[in-house]
Coordinates of C-alpha atoms in Angstrom, one line a residue:
M64 CA 6.1 -26.7 16.7
K65 CA 6.9 -29.7 14.5
K66 CA 9.0 -31.3 17.2
N67 CA 6.1 -31.0 19.7
K68 CA 3.7 -32.7 17.2
Y69 CA 6.1 -35.6 16.8
L70 CA 6.3 -36.0 20.6
V71 CA 2.5 -36.0 20.9
M72 CA 2.1 -38.6 18.1
L73 CA 4.8 -40.8 19.7
M74 CA 2.9 -40.7 23.1
L75 CA -0.3 -41.7 21.3
L76 CA 1.4 -44.5 19.6
L77 CA 2.7 -45.9 22.9
L78 CA -0.5 -45.5 24.8
S79 CA -3.0 -46.8 22.2
V80 CA -0.7 -49.1 20.2
V81 CA -2.4 -47.7 17.1
L82 CA -0.5 -47.2 13.9
V83 CA -1.0 -43.7 12.7
A84 CA 0.5 -42.4 9.5
C85 CA 1.2 -38.7 9.4
N86 CA 3.0 -36.7 6.8
F87 CA 4.6 -33.4 7.9
G88 CA 5.4 -31.0 5.1
G89 CA 4.2 -33.3 2.3
E90 CA 0.7 -34.3 1.2
E91 CA -2.0 -33.9 3.9
D92 CA -4.3 -36.8 4.8
S93 CA -8.0 -36.4 4.8
S94 CA -8.4 -36.3 8.6
T95 CA -9.3 -33.2 10.6
D96 CA -7.8 -32.0 13.8
T97 CA -9.8 -31.5 16.9
G98 CA -9.7 -28.2 18.7
T99 CA -9.6 -27.7 22.5
D100 CA -13.3 -27.1 22.6
G101 CA -13.9 -30.5 20.8
S102 CA -14.8 -28.9 17.5
T103 CA -13.0 -30.0 14.3
D104 CA -10.9 -27.6 12.3
E105 CA -10.1 -28.5 8.7
S106 CA -7.5 -25.7 8.5
A107 CA -5.5 -26.9 11.5
S108 CA -2.6 -28.3 9.3
K109 CA -2.7 -25.7 6.5
E110 CA 0.2 -23.4 6.5
L111 CA 1.2 -20.7 4.0
N112 CA 4.8 -19.5 3.6
L113 CA 5.4 -16.0 2.3
V114 CA 8.0 -13.2 2.3
V115 CA 8.0 -9.4 2.6
A116 CA 11.0 -7.3 1.6
S117 CA 11.6 -5.6 4.9
E118 CA 10.5 -5.0 8.4
P119 CA 7.1 -3.3 8.5
P120 CA 7.8 0.3 9.6
S121 CA 4.6 0.5 11.6
L122 CA 1.7 -1.8 12.4
H123 CA -0.5 0.9 13.7
P124 CA -3.5 1.4 11.3
Q125 CA -3.5 5.2 11.6
L126 CA 0.2 5.7 11.5
A127 CA 1.3 3.3 8.7
S128 CA 1.9 4.8 5.3
D129 CA 3.7 2.0 3.4
T130 CA 2.6 -1.1 1.5
T131 CA 4.6 -3.6 3.6
S132 CA 2.8 -2.5 6.8
S133 CA -0.5 -2.5 5.0
T134 CA 0.0 -6.0 3.7
I135 CA 0.4 -7.4 7.2
M136 CA -2.4 -5.3 8.8
N137 CA -4.9 -6.2 6.1
N138 CA -5.0 -9.7 7.7
L139 CA -5.0 -8.5 11.3
F140 CA -7.8 -6.0 11.0
E141 CA -11.1 -5.6 9.3
G142 CA -12.9 -2.3 8.5
L143 CA -16.6 -1.6 8.1
M144 CA -16.3 -3.0 4.6
S145 CA -13.8 -5.4 3.0
L146 CA -12.7 -5.6 -0.6
E147 CA -13.4 -8.7 -2.7
N148 CA -12.1 -8.5 -6.2
G149 CA -11.7 -4.8 -5.7
E150 CA -15.4 -4.3 -4.7
P151 CA -16.6 -3.3 -1.2
V152 CA -18.5 -6.0 0.6
P153 CA -19.7 -6.1 4.3
G154 CA -17.0 -6.5 6.8
V155 CA -17.6 -5.5 10.4
A156 CA -20.6 -3.7 9.2
E157 CA -23.4 -6.3 8.5
S158 CA -25.4 -3.7 6.7
Y159 CA -25.6 0.0 5.9
E160 CA -28.0 2.7 4.8
V161 CA -27.3 5.8 2.8
S162 CA -29.4 9.0 3.0
D163 CA -31.1 10.3 -0.1
D164 CA -28.6 13.2 -0.4
Q165 CA -25.7 10.6 -0.3
L166 CA -24.2 12.4 2.7
T167 CA -25.0 10.2 5.7
Y168 CA -24.1 6.6 6.0
T169 CA -25.5 4.5 8.9
F170 CA -23.6 1.3 9.5
K171 CA -25.1 -1.6 11.6
L172 CA -22.2 -3.6 13.1
R173 CA -22.4 -7.4 13.3
D174 CA -21.6 -9.3 16.4
S175 CA -17.8 -9.4 15.8
K176 CA -15.0 -9.7 18.4
W177 CA -11.5 -8.5 18.9
S178 CA -8.8 -11.2 19.1
N179 CA -8.9 -10.9 22.9
G180 CA -12.7 -11.8 22.9
D181 CA -14.0 -8.3 23.5
P182 CA -16.9 -7.1 21.3
V183 CA -16.1 -4.7 18.4
T184 CA -18.2 -1.6 19.0
A185 CA -19.0 1.6 17.1
N186 CA -16.9 3.5 19.6
D187 CA -13.8 1.6 18.5
F188 CA -14.2 3.2 15.1
V189 CA -14.8 6.7 16.6
Y190 CA -11.7 6.2 18.8
A191 CA -9.5 5.1 15.8
W192 CA -10.6 7.9 13.5
E193 CA -10.2 10.5 16.1
F194 CA -6.6 9.3 16.7
G195 CA -5.9 9.5 12.9
L196 CA -7.2 13.0 12.7
N197 CA -5.7 14.4 16.0
P198 CA -2.9 16.7 14.8
T199 CA -0.7 15.7 17.7
N200 CA -0.4 12.1 16.2
A201 CA 0.9 13.4 12.9
S202 CA -0.8 10.7 10.8
E203 CA 0.5 10.9 7.3
Y204 CA -2.8 9.6 6.0
A205 CA -5.1 12.0 8.0
S206 CA -6.2 13.7 4.8
I207 CA -7.8 10.5 3.5
L208 CA -10.5 11.2 6.2
Y209 CA -11.2 14.7 5.0
V210 CA -14.2 13.5 3.1
I211 CA -15.9 13.3 6.5
K212 CA -17.7 16.5 7.6
G213 CA -15.4 18.6 9.9
A214 CA -12.5 16.2 9.6
Q215 CA -10.1 18.6 7.9
A216 CA -10.9 21.5 10.2
Y217 CA -10.2 19.2 13.2
N218 CA -6.9 17.9 11.7
L219 CA -5.7 21.4 10.9
G220 CA -6.5 22.6 14.4
E221 CA -9.2 25.0 13.2
T222 CA -11.6 23.3 15.6
T223 CA -10.6 21.5 18.8
S224 CA -13.7 19.3 19.6
F225 CA -14.1 16.0 17.8
D226 CA -17.8 16.4 18.4
E227 CA -17.8 18.7 15.4
V228 CA -16.6 15.8 13.2
G229 CA -19.3 13.8 11.4
V230 CA -18.6 10.5 13.2
K231 CA -20.9 9.3 15.9
A232 CA -21.6 6.1 17.7
L233 CA -25.4 6.1 18.1
D234 CA -25.1 2.9 20.2
E235 CA -22.6 0.1 20.5
K236 CA -23.6 -1.4 17.2
T237 CA -24.6 1.7 15.1
L238 CA -22.1 4.1 13.6
E239 CA -23.2 7.2 11.7
V240 CA -20.9 9.0 9.3
T241 CA -21.7 12.3 7.7
L242 CA -19.7 13.5 4.7
E243 CA -18.7 16.9 3.4
A244 CA -20.1 16.0 0.0
P245 CA -21.2 12.9 -1.9
T246 CA -18.2 10.6 -2.2
P247 CA -18.6 7.8 -4.7
Y248 CA -15.6 5.8 -3.3
F249 CA -16.5 6.2 0.4
L250 CA -17.4 2.6 0.9
E251 CA -14.0 1.6 -0.6
L252 CA -12.4 3.9 1.9
T253 CA -13.9 2.1 4.9
A254 CA -11.9 -1.0 3.9
F255 CA -8.7 1.0 4.0
K256 CA -6.2 0.8 6.9
T257 CA -6.6 4.3 8.2
L258 CA -10.3 3.6 8.8
Y259 CA -9.7 0.4 10.7
P260 CA -11.0 0.3 14.3
I261 CA -8.6 0.2 17.3
H262 CA -9.3 -1.6 20.6
A263 CA -9.4 1.4 22.8
A264 CA -8.6 -0.3 26.1
T265 CA -5.5 -1.8 24.7
A266 CA -4.3 1.5 23.2
D267 CA -5.1 3.4 26.4
A268 CA -3.2 0.9 28.5
N269 CA -0.1 0.9 26.3
E270 CA 0.7 3.6 23.7
N271 CA 3.2 1.2 22.1
W272 CA 0.8 -1.7 21.8
F273 CA 1.4 -2.0 18.1
T274 CA 5.2 -2.6 18.3
E275 CA 5.3 -6.2 19.5
A276 CA 3.2 -9.4 18.9
D277 CA 2.6 -9.8 22.7
G278 CA -0.5 -7.8 23.5
Y279 CA -1.3 -6.9 19.8
V280 CA -5.1 -6.9 19.4
G281 CA -6.8 -6.9 16.1
N282 CA -10.2 -7.9 14.7
G283 CA -9.2 -9.6 11.4
A284 CA -9.1 -13.1 10.2
F285 CA -5.7 -13.7 11.7
V286 CA -3.8 -12.8 14.9
M287 CA -0.1 -12.1 15.1
T288 CA 1.5 -14.6 17.4
Q289 CA 5.2 -13.9 16.8
W290 CA 7.2 -10.9 15.5
Q291 CA 10.9 -11.4 15.3
H292 CA 12.0 -7.9 14.3
A293 CA 13.9 -7.8 11.0
G294 CA 13.4 -11.5 10.8
S295 CA 9.8 -12.9 10.5
I296 CA 6.2 -12.5 11.5
T297 CA 3.8 -15.4 12.2
L298 CA 0.1 -15.1 11.8
E299 CA -2.4 -17.7 13.1
K300 CA -6.1 -18.1 12.4
N301 CA -8.1 -15.9 14.8
P302 CA -10.7 -18.1 16.5
E303 CA -12.6 -15.0 17.6
Y304 CA -13.1 -13.7 14.0
W305 CA -16.8 -13.6 13.1
D306 CA -16.2 -15.6 9.8
A307 CA -13.6 -18.0 11.2
D308 CA -15.4 -21.0 9.8
N309 CA -14.6 -19.9 6.3
V310 CA -10.9 -19.2 7.0
K311 CA -9.0 -22.2 5.7
L312 CA -5.4 -21.5 6.7
S313 CA -4.2 -22.2 10.3
K314 CA -0.9 -20.3 10.0
V315 CA 0.9 -17.9 7.8
N316 CA 4.7 -17.7 8.1
I317 CA 6.1 -14.4 6.7
E318 CA 9.8 -14.1 6.4
M319 CA 11.6 -10.8 5.8
V320 CA 13.9 -11.2 2.7
E321 CA 15.3 -8.1 1.1
S322 CA 16.9 -9.7 -2.0
E323 CA 14.5 -10.5 -5.0
T324 CA 17.0 -13.1 -6.2
T325 CA 16.8 -14.8 -2.8
Q326 CA 13.1 -14.6 -2.8
M327 CA 12.9 -16.4 -6.1
T328 CA 15.4 -19.0 -5.0
K329 CA 13.2 -19.8 -2.0
F330 CA 10.2 -20.0 -4.2
E331 CA 11.8 -22.4 -6.6
S332 CA 13.1 -24.6 -3.8
G333 CA 9.6 -24.8 -2.3
E334 CA 10.3 -22.8 0.8
I335 CA 7.7 -20.2 0.0
D336 CA 4.4 -20.4 -1.9
Y337 CA 4.1 -17.1 -3.7
V338 CA 6.2 -14.2 -5.0
G339 CA 4.7 -11.0 -6.3
T340 CA 3.5 -7.6 -5.3
S341 CA 2.5 -7.4 -1.7
Y342 CA 4.6 -10.4 -0.8
G343 CA 8.0 -10.0 -2.4
S344 CA 8.9 -9.2 -6.0
I345 CA 10.0 -11.4 -8.9
S346 CA 13.7 -10.7 -9.7
L347 CA 14.0 -9.0 -13.1
D348 CA 16.3 -11.6 -14.5
A349 CA 13.7 -14.3 -13.9
I350 CA 10.7 -12.7 -15.6
E351 CA 11.4 -13.8 -19.2
R352 CA 12.3 -17.3 -18.1
L353 CA 9.1 -17.7 -16.0
E354 CA 7.1 -16.4 -18.9
S355 CA 8.6 -18.8 -21.4
E356 CA 7.9 -21.6 -18.9
G357 CA 4.3 -20.6 -18.6
K358 CA 4.6 -19.9 -14.9
L359 CA 4.3 -16.1 -14.9
N360 CA 1.0 -14.5 -14.1
I361 CA 0.4 -10.7 -14.8
A362 CA -2.5 -9.0 -13.2
D363 CA -3.8 -5.4 -13.7
Y364 CA -2.5 -3.0 -11.1
S365 CA -3.7 0.5 -10.4
G366 CA -0.3 2.0 -9.5
I367 CA 2.6 4.2 -10.8
Y368 CA 6.3 4.1 -10.4
W369 CA 7.8 7.6 -10.2
Y370 CA 10.7 9.7 -9.2
K371 CA 10.0 12.5 -6.7
F372 CA 12.0 15.7 -6.7
N373 CA 12.8 17.6 -3.6
T374 CA 11.7 21.1 -4.7
T375 CA 13.3 22.7 -1.6
D376 CA 16.8 21.6 -2.8
E377 CA 19.0 24.3 -4.3
V378 CA 19.1 22.6 -7.7
M379 CA 15.8 20.7 -7.8
Q380 CA 13.8 23.8 -7.0
N381 CA 14.4 24.7 -10.7
V382 CA 11.4 23.6 -12.7
N383 CA 13.5 23.4 -15.9
I384 CA 16.0 21.0 -14.4
R385 CA 13.1 18.8 -13.2
K386 CA 11.5 19.0 -16.7
A387 CA 14.8 18.1 -18.4
L388 CA 15.3 15.0 -16.2
T389 CA 11.7 13.9 -16.7
L390 CA 11.7 14.3 -20.5
A391 CA 15.1 12.5 -20.9
I392 CA 13.9 9.1 -19.5
D393 CA 13.4 6.4 -22.2
R394 CA 10.5 4.6 -20.6
A395 CA 9.8 2.3 -23.5
S396 CA 13.4 1.0 -23.5
L397 CA 13.4 0.7 -19.7
I398 CA 10.3 -1.5 -19.9
E399 CA 11.6 -3.6 -22.8
N400 CA 15.1 -4.1 -21.4
I401 CA 14.8 -3.9 -17.6
T402 CA 11.3 -4.4 -16.1
K403 CA 9.9 -6.7 -18.9
A404 CA 6.5 -7.2 -17.3
G405 CA 4.2 -5.4 -19.7
Q406 CA 4.3 -2.1 -17.8
V407 CA 3.1 1.0 -19.7
P408 CA 5.1 4.2 -20.0
A409 CA 3.7 6.8 -17.6
L410 CA 3.2 10.2 -19.4
G411 CA 0.8 11.5 -16.8
M412 CA 0.0 11.1 -13.1
V413 CA -3.0 8.8 -13.3
P414 CA -2.9 5.3 -14.8
D415 CA -4.9 4.6 -17.9
G416 CA -7.2 2.1 -16.3
V417 CA -8.7 4.7 -13.9
E418 CA -12.2 5.8 -15.0
G419 CA -12.1 8.9 -17.2
F420 CA -8.3 8.7 -17.9
G421 CA -6.2 7.1 -20.5
D422 CA -8.1 8.6 -23.5
D423 CA -5.1 10.7 -24.6
E424 CA -1.4 10.2 -25.4
G425 CA -0.1 11.9 -22.3
Y426 CA 1.2 15.3 -21.4
F427 CA 4.7 14.9 -22.9
K428 CA 6.7 12.7 -25.2
D429 CA 8.7 9.7 -24.0
A430 CA 12.4 10.2 -24.4
D431 CA 12.1 13.7 -25.7
Y432 CA 15.8 14.5 -25.8
E433 CA 15.5 17.7 -27.7
G434 CA 12.9 19.1 -25.3
A435 CA 15.0 17.9 -22.4
K436 CA 18.2 19.6 -23.7
A437 CA 16.3 22.9 -24.2
A438 CA 14.9 22.8 -20.7
L439 CA 18.3 21.9 -19.3
E440 CA 19.9 24.8 -21.1
Q441 CA 17.4 27.2 -19.6
G442 CA 17.7 25.7 -16.2
L443 CA 21.4 26.0 -16.1
K444 CA 21.2 29.6 -17.1
E445 CA 18.7 30.3 -14.3
L446 CA 21.0 28.6 -11.8
G447 CA 24.0 30.6 -13.1
L448 CA 25.8 27.5 -14.4
S449 CA 27.5 27.2 -17.8
D450 CA 27.6 23.5 -18.3
A451 CA 25.7 20.4 -17.2
S452 CA 28.9 18.9 -15.9
E453 CA 28.7 21.4 -13.0
L454 CA 25.6 19.7 -11.8
E455 CA 26.1 16.9 -9.2
L456 CA 22.9 15.1 -8.5
K457 CA 22.1 12.2 -6.2
L458 CA 19.4 9.6 -7.0
S459 CA 18.1 7.8 -3.9
F460 CA 16.1 4.5 -3.6
N461 CA 15.4 1.8 -1.1
T462 CA 17.6 -1.3 -1.2
S463 CA 16.3 -3.5 -4.0
E464 CA 17.9 -5.2 -7.0
A465 CA 15.0 -4.0 -9.2
H466 CA 15.1 -0.4 -8.0
A467 CA 18.9 -0.4 -8.5
A468 CA 18.6 -1.7 -12.0
I469 CA 16.1 0.9 -12.9
A470 CA 18.2 3.7 -11.3
Q471 CA 21.3 2.5 -13.2
F472 CA 19.4 2.6 -16.5
I473 CA 18.1 6.1 -15.9
Q474 CA 21.5 7.3 -14.5
E475 CA 23.2 6.2 -17.7
G476 CA 20.6 7.9 -19.8
W477 CA 20.9 11.2 -18.0
N478 CA 24.7 11.1 -18.4
K479 CA 24.7 10.0 -22.0
N480 CA 21.9 12.4 -23.3
L481 CA 22.3 15.4 -20.9
G482 CA 25.9 15.1 -19.7
I483 CA 24.7 15.1 -16.1
S484 CA 26.6 13.2 -13.4
V485 CA 24.4 11.3 -11.0
T486 CA 25.4 9.4 -7.9
L487 CA 23.2 6.5 -6.7
D488 CA 22.3 6.2 -3.1
N489 CA 20.4 3.3 -1.5
S490 CA 19.1 2.8 2.0
E491 CA 17.0 0.2 3.8
W492 CA 13.3 0.8 3.7
Q493 CA 12.6 2.7 7.0
V494 CA 15.7 4.8 6.7
Y495 CA 14.7 5.6 3.1
L496 CA 11.2 6.6 4.1
D497 CA 12.6 8.9 6.8
K498 CA 14.8 10.6 4.1
L499 CA 11.8 11.3 2.0
S500 CA 9.7 12.6 4.8
N501 CA 12.5 14.9 6.0
L502 CA 13.3 16.1 2.5
D503 CA 16.8 14.8 2.9
Y504 CA 17.3 13.8 -0.7
Q505 CA 17.4 15.3 -4.2
I506 CA 15.7 12.7 -6.4
G507 CA 14.0 9.7 -4.9
R508 CA 12.0 6.7 -6.2
L509 CA 8.6 5.7 -4.9
G510 CA 5.7 3.6 -6.1
W511 CA 2.1 4.7 -5.4
I512 CA -0.7 2.2 -5.4
A513 CA -4.2 3.6 -5.4
D514 CA -5.8 3.5 -1.9
Y515 CA -9.1 3.4 -3.8
N516 CA -9.5 3.1 -7.6
D517 CA -10.1 6.8 -8.3
A518 CA -7.9 9.5 -9.9
Y519 CA -8.1 11.5 -6.6
S520 CA -6.0 8.9 -4.9
F521 CA -3.1 9.7 -7.2
L522 CA -3.4 13.5 -7.0
E523 CA -4.6 14.3 -3.5
M524 CA -1.2 13.8 -1.8
Y525 CA 0.2 16.9 -3.5
N526 CA -2.7 19.2 -2.4
S527 CA -0.3 20.9 0.0
A528 CA 3.4 20.8 1.0
E529 CA 2.2 19.7 4.4
N530 CA 0.4 16.6 3.2
G531 CA 2.2 13.6 4.9
N532 CA 2.5 11.7 1.6
N533 CA 3.8 14.7 -0.5
D534 CA 7.5 14.4 0.2
T535 CA 8.4 17.0 -2.5
G536 CA 7.9 20.4 -0.8
W537 CA 5.8 21.4 -3.8
S538 CA 2.5 23.1 -3.7
N539 CA 0.3 25.1 -6.1
E540 CA -2.7 27.2 -5.1
E541 CA -4.6 26.6 -8.3
Y542 CA -3.9 22.9 -8.1
T543 CA -5.2 22.8 -4.5
K544 CA -8.3 24.8 -5.5
L545 CA -9.2 22.4 -8.3
L546 CA -8.8 19.3 -6.0
Q547 CA -11.1 21.0 -3.4
Q548 CA -13.7 21.7 -6.1
S549 CA -13.6 18.1 -7.2
T550 CA -14.6 16.9 -3.7
T551 CA -17.9 18.8 -3.9
E552 CA -18.7 18.4 -7.6
T553 CA -21.6 16.0 -7.9
D554 CA -21.6 15.7 -11.7
P555 CA -19.2 12.8 -12.6
A556 CA -18.0 14.2 -15.9
A557 CA -17.4 17.7 -14.4
R558 CA -15.5 16.1 -11.5
I559 CA -13.2 14.3 -13.9
D560 CA -12.6 17.5 -15.8
L561 CA -11.5 19.2 -12.6
L562 CA -9.1 16.4 -11.8
K563 CA -7.7 16.5 -15.3
Q564 CA -7.1 20.2 -15.0
A565 CA -5.2 19.5 -11.8
E566 CA -3.2 16.8 -13.4
A567 CA -2.1 19.2 -16.2
I568 CA -0.9 21.7 -13.6
I569 CA 1.3 19.2 -11.7
I570 CA 2.8 17.8 -14.9
E571 CA 3.6 21.3 -16.1
E572 CA 5.7 22.0 -12.9
F573 CA 7.2 18.5 -12.6
P574 CA 7.6 17.9 -8.9
V575 CA 7.6 14.3 -9.9
A576 CA 8.7 12.4 -12.9
P577 CA 6.2 9.7 -13.9
I578 CA 8.0 6.6 -15.2
Y579 CA 5.6 3.7 -15.7
Y580 CA 2.3 2.4 -14.8
Y581 CA 2.5 -0.9 -12.9
T582 CA 1.5 -4.3 -13.7
N583 CA 1.5 -7.1 -11.1
P584 CA 3.7 -10.1 -12.1
Y585 CA 3.5 -13.0 -9.7
V586 CA 4.1 -16.7 -9.4
V587 CA 2.2 -19.1 -7.0
R588 CA 2.9 -22.7 -6.1
D589 CA 0.6 -25.4 -7.4
G590 CA -2.0 -26.3 -4.9
V591 CA -2.3 -22.8 -3.5
T592 CA -5.6 -21.0 -4.4
G593 CA -7.0 -17.6 -3.7
M594 CA -3.7 -15.7 -4.1
E595 CA -4.8 -13.7 -7.1
P596 CA -4.3 -9.9 -6.3
D597 CA -6.9 -7.4 -7.1
A598 CA -6.3 -4.1 -9.0
L599 CA -5.1 -2.5 -5.8
G600 CA -2.7 -5.3 -5.1
N601 CA -4.7 -6.7 -2.2
I602 CA -4.6 -10.4 -1.4
N603 CA -7.1 -11.4 1.2
L604 CA -5.5 -14.4 3.0
K605 CA -8.9 -15.2 4.4
N606 CA -9.8 -16.6 1.0
V607 CA -6.5 -18.6 0.5
D608 CA -6.4 -22.4 0.6
V609 CA -3.7 -24.9 0.4
T610 CA -4.8 -28.1 -1.2
E611 CA -1.6 -30.1 -1.5

């Protein structure tokens, strides 16, 4: 692209004999570029350079279940609502009304368009949500739609007609949604990827429409113009976006760089403009230095880092073995010596910042070696083993310097304090996700960032062994019952009490080992504004500007 610009400028110089000074890659001049329709575009020369750690596994809104894919799609699509500073604001929906009983939402759509110029209609939302709930599509996030009347029954095959689900296009610009029960976070949900619309004609014409840049149709502030698999993705400003006048960037170049050290090298050499959650990760060995230099920013983050246990495994099905491993992690030392970014030891399933939680000291003690040894002794006896050395465990994680460092720290602790030998196993992101989904692991790391800032977002995935995000094989009838009761409880305090009861049950059975509650450390280049992540880690590139 830069070579073409130079050729054009050279031709203009020869034809008009006018001296024009242009600076490519340095400071921008104050002029504006003229578009093909004669309009001026102040964002025409503003590019942002970012990284993600891996190839996005899926850029289909209803099939994606990972943060890398979400990060990309958040800029290619827009839901009924968008999130600004963590709060829902009108997106495709220009306005909405809520019935007195808080069960029916009626959304009025603005005159917005798809990136191919077609109008966005209420039917595009119906089409997408039906796809997400259709059991044949096996969407791992189908359950997030269960707040809608009849959605769960349709997804489980108990009903076969989508007409029985509370989603109706009253006309092209009016969408009516009826809920099972009042849901205080429903507007936040409508900004989540699983509730994005799909351009029905594109999807009907090509079931693989979401696998390449060519033919990819979205309705967000940007359009994907290039996708070099395992290499890079290029986004450009979407001229059809309803609020395009307020989008300042012309292009976003996103390189796929797995190594955190390489990401930091690129940032410090000026090749990329930001490193932090959503777009890369600061290497652990750089955090203290960046903090001392006054360059490190740390934002609140509603998320948790945990180890999942495959409870269908011959060893990990034993609750006492799981308990021993969980209690024998020294979270405080891990944070002080390895992660170093102000994380908080996780002694429960729900971060302290979530409403109604964080007013206790947790469900167990950090680094409780005596409790761990007692649980281990009981677990070995139940497995018919006489000594911890007879256990051979494998700890799996996706390729990452940070995940490897954390795993090595915990591996050493388990060996030193429990006498358990643990082998480390790393895989690239998509392969690793497949391992978790297929229960082809013993112990596996994963982070979970709230889809909406409510305790239910951290607990709901374990409501059944079949939940696409469970990945442990664990289920508990009482736990499931409490979660179901929480969805219909209208008293906020009573609802939180039900969720706390559920949290206590899952902690008692240890299908996961909570490790720490996230913070969001990041660095951003001077002259780049609007890159501050919200509490869910979202960065809306629509609001980003490059001033130098």
